[in-house]
mmCIF file of C-alpha atoms in Angstrom:
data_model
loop_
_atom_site.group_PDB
_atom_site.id
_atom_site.type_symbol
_atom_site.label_atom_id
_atom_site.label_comp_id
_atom_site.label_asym_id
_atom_site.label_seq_id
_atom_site.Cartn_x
_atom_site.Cartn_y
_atom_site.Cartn_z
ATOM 1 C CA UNK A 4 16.007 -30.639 48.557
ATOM 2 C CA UNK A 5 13.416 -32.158 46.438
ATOM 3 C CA UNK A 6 13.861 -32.770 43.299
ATOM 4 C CA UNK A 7 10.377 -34.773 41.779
ATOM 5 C CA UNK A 8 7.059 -34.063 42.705
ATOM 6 C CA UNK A 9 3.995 -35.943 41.691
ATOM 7 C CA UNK A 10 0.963 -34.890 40.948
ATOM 8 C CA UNK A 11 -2.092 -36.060 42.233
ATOM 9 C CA UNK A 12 -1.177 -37.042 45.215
ATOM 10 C CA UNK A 13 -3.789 -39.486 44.737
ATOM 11 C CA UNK A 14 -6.248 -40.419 42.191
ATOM 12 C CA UNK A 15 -8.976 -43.457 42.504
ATOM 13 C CA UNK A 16 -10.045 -45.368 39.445
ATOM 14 C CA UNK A 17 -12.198 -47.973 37.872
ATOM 15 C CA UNK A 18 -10.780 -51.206 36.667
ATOM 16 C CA UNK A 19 -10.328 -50.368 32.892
ATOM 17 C CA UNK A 20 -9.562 -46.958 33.018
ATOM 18 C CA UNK A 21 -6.784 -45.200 32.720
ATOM 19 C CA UNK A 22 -4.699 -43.760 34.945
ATOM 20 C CA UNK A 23 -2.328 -40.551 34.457
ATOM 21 C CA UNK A 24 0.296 -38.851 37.065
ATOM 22 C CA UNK A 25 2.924 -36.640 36.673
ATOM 23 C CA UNK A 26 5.826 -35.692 37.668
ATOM 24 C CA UNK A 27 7.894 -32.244 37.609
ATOM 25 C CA UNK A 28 11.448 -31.250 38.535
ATOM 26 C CA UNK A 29 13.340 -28.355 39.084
ATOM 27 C CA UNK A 30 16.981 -28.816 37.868
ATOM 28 C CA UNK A 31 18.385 -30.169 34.948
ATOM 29 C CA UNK A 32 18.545 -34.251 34.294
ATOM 30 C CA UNK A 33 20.168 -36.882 33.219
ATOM 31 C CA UNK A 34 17.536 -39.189 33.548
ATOM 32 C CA UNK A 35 13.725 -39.929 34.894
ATOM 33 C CA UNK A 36 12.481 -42.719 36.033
ATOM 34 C CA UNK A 37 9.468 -44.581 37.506
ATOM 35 C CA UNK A 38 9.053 -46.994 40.602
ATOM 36 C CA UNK A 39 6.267 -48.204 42.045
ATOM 37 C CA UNK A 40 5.324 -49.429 45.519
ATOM 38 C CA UNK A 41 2.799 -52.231 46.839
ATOM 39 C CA UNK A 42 2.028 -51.108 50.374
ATOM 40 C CA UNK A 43 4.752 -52.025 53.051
ATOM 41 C CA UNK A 44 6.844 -53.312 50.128
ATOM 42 C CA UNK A 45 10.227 -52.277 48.278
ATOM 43 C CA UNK A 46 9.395 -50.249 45.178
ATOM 44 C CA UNK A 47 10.452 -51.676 41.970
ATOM 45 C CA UNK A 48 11.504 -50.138 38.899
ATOM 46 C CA UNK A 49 9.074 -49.623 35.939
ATOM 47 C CA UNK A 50 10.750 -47.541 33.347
ATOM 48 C CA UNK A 51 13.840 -45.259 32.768
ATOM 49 C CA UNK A 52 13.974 -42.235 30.219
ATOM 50 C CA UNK A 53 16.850 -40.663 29.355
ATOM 51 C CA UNK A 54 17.513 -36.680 28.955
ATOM 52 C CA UNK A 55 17.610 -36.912 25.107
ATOM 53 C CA UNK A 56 14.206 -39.117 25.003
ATOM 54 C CA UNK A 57 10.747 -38.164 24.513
ATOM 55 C CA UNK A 58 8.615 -40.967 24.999
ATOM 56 C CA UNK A 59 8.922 -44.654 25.825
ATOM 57 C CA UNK A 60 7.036 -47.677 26.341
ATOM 58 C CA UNK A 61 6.671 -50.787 28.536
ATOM 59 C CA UNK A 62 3.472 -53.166 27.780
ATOM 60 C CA UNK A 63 0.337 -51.005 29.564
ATOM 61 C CA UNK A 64 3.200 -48.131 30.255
ATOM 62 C CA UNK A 65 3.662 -45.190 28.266
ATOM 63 C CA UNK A 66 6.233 -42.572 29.768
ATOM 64 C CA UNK A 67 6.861 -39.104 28.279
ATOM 65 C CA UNK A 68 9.603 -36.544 29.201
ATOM 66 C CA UNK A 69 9.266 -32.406 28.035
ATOM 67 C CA UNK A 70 12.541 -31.668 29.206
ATOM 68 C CA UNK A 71 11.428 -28.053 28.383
ATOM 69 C CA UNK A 72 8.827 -28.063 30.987
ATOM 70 C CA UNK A 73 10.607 -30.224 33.339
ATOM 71 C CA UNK A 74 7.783 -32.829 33.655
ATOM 72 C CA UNK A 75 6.954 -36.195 32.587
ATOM 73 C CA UNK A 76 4.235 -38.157 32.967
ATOM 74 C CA UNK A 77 3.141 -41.865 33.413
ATOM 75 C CA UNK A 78 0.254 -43.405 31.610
ATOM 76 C CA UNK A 79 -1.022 -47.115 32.763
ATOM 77 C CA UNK A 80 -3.728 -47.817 30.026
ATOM 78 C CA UNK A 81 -6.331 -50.372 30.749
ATOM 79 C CA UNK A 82 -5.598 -50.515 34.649
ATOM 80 C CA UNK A 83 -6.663 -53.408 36.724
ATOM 81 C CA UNK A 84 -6.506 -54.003 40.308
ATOM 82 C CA UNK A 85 -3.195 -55.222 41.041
ATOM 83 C CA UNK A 86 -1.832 -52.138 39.447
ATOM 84 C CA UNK A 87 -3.353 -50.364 42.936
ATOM 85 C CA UNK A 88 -0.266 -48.974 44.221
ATOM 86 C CA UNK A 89 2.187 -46.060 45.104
ATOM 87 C CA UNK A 90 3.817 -44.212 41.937
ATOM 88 C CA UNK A 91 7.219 -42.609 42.379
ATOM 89 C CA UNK A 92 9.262 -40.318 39.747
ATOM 90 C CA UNK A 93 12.895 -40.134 40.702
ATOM 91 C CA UNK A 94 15.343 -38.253 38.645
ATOM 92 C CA UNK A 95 19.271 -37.658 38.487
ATOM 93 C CA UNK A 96 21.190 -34.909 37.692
ATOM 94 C CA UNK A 97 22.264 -31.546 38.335
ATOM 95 C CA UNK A 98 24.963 -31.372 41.634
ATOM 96 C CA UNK A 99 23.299 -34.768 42.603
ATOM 97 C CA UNK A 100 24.746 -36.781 38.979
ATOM 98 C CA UNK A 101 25.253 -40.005 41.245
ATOM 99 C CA UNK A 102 22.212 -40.417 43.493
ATOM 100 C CA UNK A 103 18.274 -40.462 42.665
ATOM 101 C CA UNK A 104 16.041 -37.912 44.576
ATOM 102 C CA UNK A 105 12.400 -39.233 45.211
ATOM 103 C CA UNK A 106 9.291 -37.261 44.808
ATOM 104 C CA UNK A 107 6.238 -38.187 47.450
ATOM 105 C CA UNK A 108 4.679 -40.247 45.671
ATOM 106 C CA UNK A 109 0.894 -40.718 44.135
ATOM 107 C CA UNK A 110 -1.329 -43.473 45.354
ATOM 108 C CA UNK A 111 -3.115 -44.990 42.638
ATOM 109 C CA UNK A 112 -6.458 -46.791 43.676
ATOM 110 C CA UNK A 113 -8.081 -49.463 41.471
ATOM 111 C CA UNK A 114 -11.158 -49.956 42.117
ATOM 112 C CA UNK A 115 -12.740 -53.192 41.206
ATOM 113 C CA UNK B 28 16.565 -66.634 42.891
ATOM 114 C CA UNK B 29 18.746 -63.132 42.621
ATOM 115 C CA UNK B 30 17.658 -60.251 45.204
ATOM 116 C CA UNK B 31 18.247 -58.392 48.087
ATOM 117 C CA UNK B 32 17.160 -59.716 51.706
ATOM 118 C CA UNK B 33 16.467 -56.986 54.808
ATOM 119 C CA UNK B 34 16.600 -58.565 57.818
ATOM 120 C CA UNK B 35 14.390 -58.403 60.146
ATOM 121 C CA UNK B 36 11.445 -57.019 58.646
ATOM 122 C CA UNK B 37 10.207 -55.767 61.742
ATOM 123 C CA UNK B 38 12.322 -54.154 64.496
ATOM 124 C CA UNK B 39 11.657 -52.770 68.009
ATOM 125 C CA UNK B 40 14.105 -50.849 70.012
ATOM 126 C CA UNK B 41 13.733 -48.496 73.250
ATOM 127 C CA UNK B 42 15.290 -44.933 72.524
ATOM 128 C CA UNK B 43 18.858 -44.985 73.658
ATOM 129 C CA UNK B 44 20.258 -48.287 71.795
ATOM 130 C CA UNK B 45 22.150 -48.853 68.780
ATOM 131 C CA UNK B 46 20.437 -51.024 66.367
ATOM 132 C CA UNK B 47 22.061 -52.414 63.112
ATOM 133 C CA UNK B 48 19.450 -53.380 59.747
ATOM 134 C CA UNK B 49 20.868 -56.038 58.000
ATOM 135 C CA UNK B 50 21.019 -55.921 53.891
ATOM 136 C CA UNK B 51 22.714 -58.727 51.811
ATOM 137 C CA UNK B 52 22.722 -58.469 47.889
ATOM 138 C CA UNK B 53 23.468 -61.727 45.596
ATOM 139 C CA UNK B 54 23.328 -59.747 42.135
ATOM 140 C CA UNK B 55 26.487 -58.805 42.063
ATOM 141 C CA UNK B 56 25.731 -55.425 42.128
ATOM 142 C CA UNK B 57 28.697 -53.078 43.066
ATOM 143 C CA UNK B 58 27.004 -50.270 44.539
ATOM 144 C CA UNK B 59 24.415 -50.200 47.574
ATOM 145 C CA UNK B 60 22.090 -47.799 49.026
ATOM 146 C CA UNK B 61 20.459 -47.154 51.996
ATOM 147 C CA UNK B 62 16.733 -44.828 51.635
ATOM 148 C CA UNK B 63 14.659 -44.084 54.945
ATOM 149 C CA UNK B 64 11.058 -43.475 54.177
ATOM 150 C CA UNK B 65 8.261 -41.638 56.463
ATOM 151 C CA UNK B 66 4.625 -42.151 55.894
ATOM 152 C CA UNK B 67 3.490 -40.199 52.571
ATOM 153 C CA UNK B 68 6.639 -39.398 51.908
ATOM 154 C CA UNK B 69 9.430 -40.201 49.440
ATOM 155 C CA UNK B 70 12.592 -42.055 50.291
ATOM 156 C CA UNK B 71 15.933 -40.010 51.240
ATOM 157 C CA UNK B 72 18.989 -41.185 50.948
ATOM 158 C CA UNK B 73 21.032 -41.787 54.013
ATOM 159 C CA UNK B 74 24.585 -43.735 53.086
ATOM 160 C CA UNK B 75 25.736 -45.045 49.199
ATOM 161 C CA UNK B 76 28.299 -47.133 48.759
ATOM 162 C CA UNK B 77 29.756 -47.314 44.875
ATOM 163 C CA UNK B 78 32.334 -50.235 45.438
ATOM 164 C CA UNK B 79 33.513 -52.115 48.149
ATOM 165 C CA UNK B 80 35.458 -50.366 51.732
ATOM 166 C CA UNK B 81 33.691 -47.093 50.492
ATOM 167 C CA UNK B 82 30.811 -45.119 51.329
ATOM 168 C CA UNK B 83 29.640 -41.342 51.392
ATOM 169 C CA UNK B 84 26.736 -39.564 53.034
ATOM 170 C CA UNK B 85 23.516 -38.943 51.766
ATOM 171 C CA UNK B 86 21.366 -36.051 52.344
ATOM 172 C CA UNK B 87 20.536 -36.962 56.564
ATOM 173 C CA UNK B 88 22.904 -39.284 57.198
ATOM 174 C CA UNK B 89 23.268 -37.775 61.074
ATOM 175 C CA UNK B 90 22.698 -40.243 63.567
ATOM 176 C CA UNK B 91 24.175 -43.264 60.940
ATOM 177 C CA UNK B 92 26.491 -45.490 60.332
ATOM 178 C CA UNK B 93 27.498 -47.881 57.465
ATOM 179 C CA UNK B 94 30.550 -50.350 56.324
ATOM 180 C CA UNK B 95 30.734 -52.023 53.477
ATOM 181 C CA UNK B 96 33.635 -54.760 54.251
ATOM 182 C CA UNK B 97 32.359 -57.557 51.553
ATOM 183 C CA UNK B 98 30.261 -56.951 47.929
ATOM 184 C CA UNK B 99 27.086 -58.739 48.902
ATOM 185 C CA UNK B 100 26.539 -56.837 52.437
ATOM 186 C CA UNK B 101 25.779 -52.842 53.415
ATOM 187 C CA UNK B 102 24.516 -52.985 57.063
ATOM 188 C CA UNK B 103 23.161 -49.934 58.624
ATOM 189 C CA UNK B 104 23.519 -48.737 62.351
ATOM 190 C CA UNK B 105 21.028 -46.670 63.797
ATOM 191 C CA UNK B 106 22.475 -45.040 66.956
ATOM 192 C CA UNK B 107 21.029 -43.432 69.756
ATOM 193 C CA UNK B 108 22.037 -40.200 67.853
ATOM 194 C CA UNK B 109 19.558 -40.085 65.493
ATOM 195 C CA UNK B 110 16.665 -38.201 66.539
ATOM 196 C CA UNK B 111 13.797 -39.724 65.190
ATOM 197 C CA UNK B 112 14.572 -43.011 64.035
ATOM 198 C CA UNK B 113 11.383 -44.702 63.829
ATOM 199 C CA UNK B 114 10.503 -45.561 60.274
ATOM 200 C CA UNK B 115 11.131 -47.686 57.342
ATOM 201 C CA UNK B 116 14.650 -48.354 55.934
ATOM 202 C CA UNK B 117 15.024 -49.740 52.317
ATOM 203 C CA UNK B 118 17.827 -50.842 50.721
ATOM 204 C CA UNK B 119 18.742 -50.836 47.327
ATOM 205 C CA UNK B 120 21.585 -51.917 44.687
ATOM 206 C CA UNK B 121 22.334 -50.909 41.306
ATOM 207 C CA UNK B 122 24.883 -53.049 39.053
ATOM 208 C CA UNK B 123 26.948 -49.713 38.813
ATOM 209 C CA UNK B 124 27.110 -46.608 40.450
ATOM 210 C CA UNK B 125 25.779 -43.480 38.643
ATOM 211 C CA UNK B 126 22.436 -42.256 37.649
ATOM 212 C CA UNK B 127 22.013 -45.199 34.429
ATOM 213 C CA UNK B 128 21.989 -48.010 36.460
ATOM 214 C CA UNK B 129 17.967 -48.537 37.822
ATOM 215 C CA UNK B 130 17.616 -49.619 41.763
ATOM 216 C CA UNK B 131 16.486 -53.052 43.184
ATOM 217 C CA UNK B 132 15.134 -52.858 46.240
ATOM 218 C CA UNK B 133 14.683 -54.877 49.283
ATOM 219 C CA UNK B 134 11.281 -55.514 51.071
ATOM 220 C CA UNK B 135 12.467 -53.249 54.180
ATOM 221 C CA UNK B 136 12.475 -52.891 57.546
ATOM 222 C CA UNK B 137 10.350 -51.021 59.847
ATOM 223 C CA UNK B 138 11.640 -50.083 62.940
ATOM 224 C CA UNK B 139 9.775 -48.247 65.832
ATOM 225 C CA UNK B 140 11.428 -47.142 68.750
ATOM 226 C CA UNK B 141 9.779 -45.966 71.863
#
């Protein structure tokens, strides 16, 4: 079963903005993180937050993780085009302690 | 450069034949993966492999196969078992197995079969 689900499924931006999506789960974690995907591409990983954190940051990234609601979220401040993409949350944990489980995604549109 | 090469990226098969995605690693990464993906949809996990001549199911492996004979390579069958095999295969390594170690990813392969 699912374990991540994002929310939007989509959202379309101006270059500048910023964008927010989120993420919730159902079961406990060991640890969240955040891929993204250029279209027809591998994803590559972004950022990973552990149980015990509550924030982190990577340059124009900010994660958070409210392991009391079972969501986290992923800020991209100051978004520019190339940052047009598909945004996955994948978490561990629970009877599944050795393999990620993907949510379905949200497409993020930069508009120029 | 380090990474992980699919071969081919593109794939065509009629229903009916086996077809086997290649994946080699040069990171030295002990465990592999192997994720199918469907349009608007996230990936599921078919096969993992945490260290070499050893592999356990995902969540639909049905349909699959996998060996893992040699570090660098993890190749997939597809066999004329699996219902619905058209879409796109990704496959991914981690230095070490478990939940701590993020995923690099190949570029993938799409195969349709008709």
């Amino acid at each position: 079963s699912q374990q991540g689900e994002e929310d939007p499924q989509a959202l379309s931006i101006q270059e500048g903005e910023n964008a927010t999506m989120n993420c919730s789960y159902k079961t406990s974690i060991n640890n969240l993180q955040w891929y993204r995907q250029n279209s027809g591409r591998g994803l590559v990983h972004l950022i990973l937050i552990r149980s015990n954190e509550r924030e982190k940051h990577s340059g124009r990234l900010r994660v958070t993780l409210d392991t009391s609601k079972k969501s986290s979220s992923l800020l991209i401040t100051a978004s520019r085009a190339a940052d047009t993409a598909s945004y996955f949350c994948a978490t561990s944990g629970g009877d599944s302690s050795y393999k990620l489980i993907f949510g379905s995604g949200t497409r993020l549109l930069v508009r120029p | 450069d380090g990474g992980i090469t699919q071969s081919p990226k593109y794939l065509f098969r009629k229903e009916g034949q086996n077809v086997t995605l290649s994946c080699e690693q040069n990171l030295n990464h002990d465990a592999m993966y192997w994720y199918r993906q469907d349009p608007g949809q996230g990936l599921r996990l078919i096969y993992y492999s945490q260290i070499v001549n050893d592999f356990q199911k995902g969540d639909i492996a049905e349909g699959y196969s996998v060996s893992r004979e040699k570090k660098e390579s993890f190749p997939l069958t597809v066999t004329s078992a699996q219902k619905n095999p058209t879409a796109f295969y990704l496959c991914a390594s981690s230095w070490a197995p478990g939940p701590n170690s993020p995923l690099h990813f190949g570029n993938g392969t799409r195969l349709t079969v008709t």
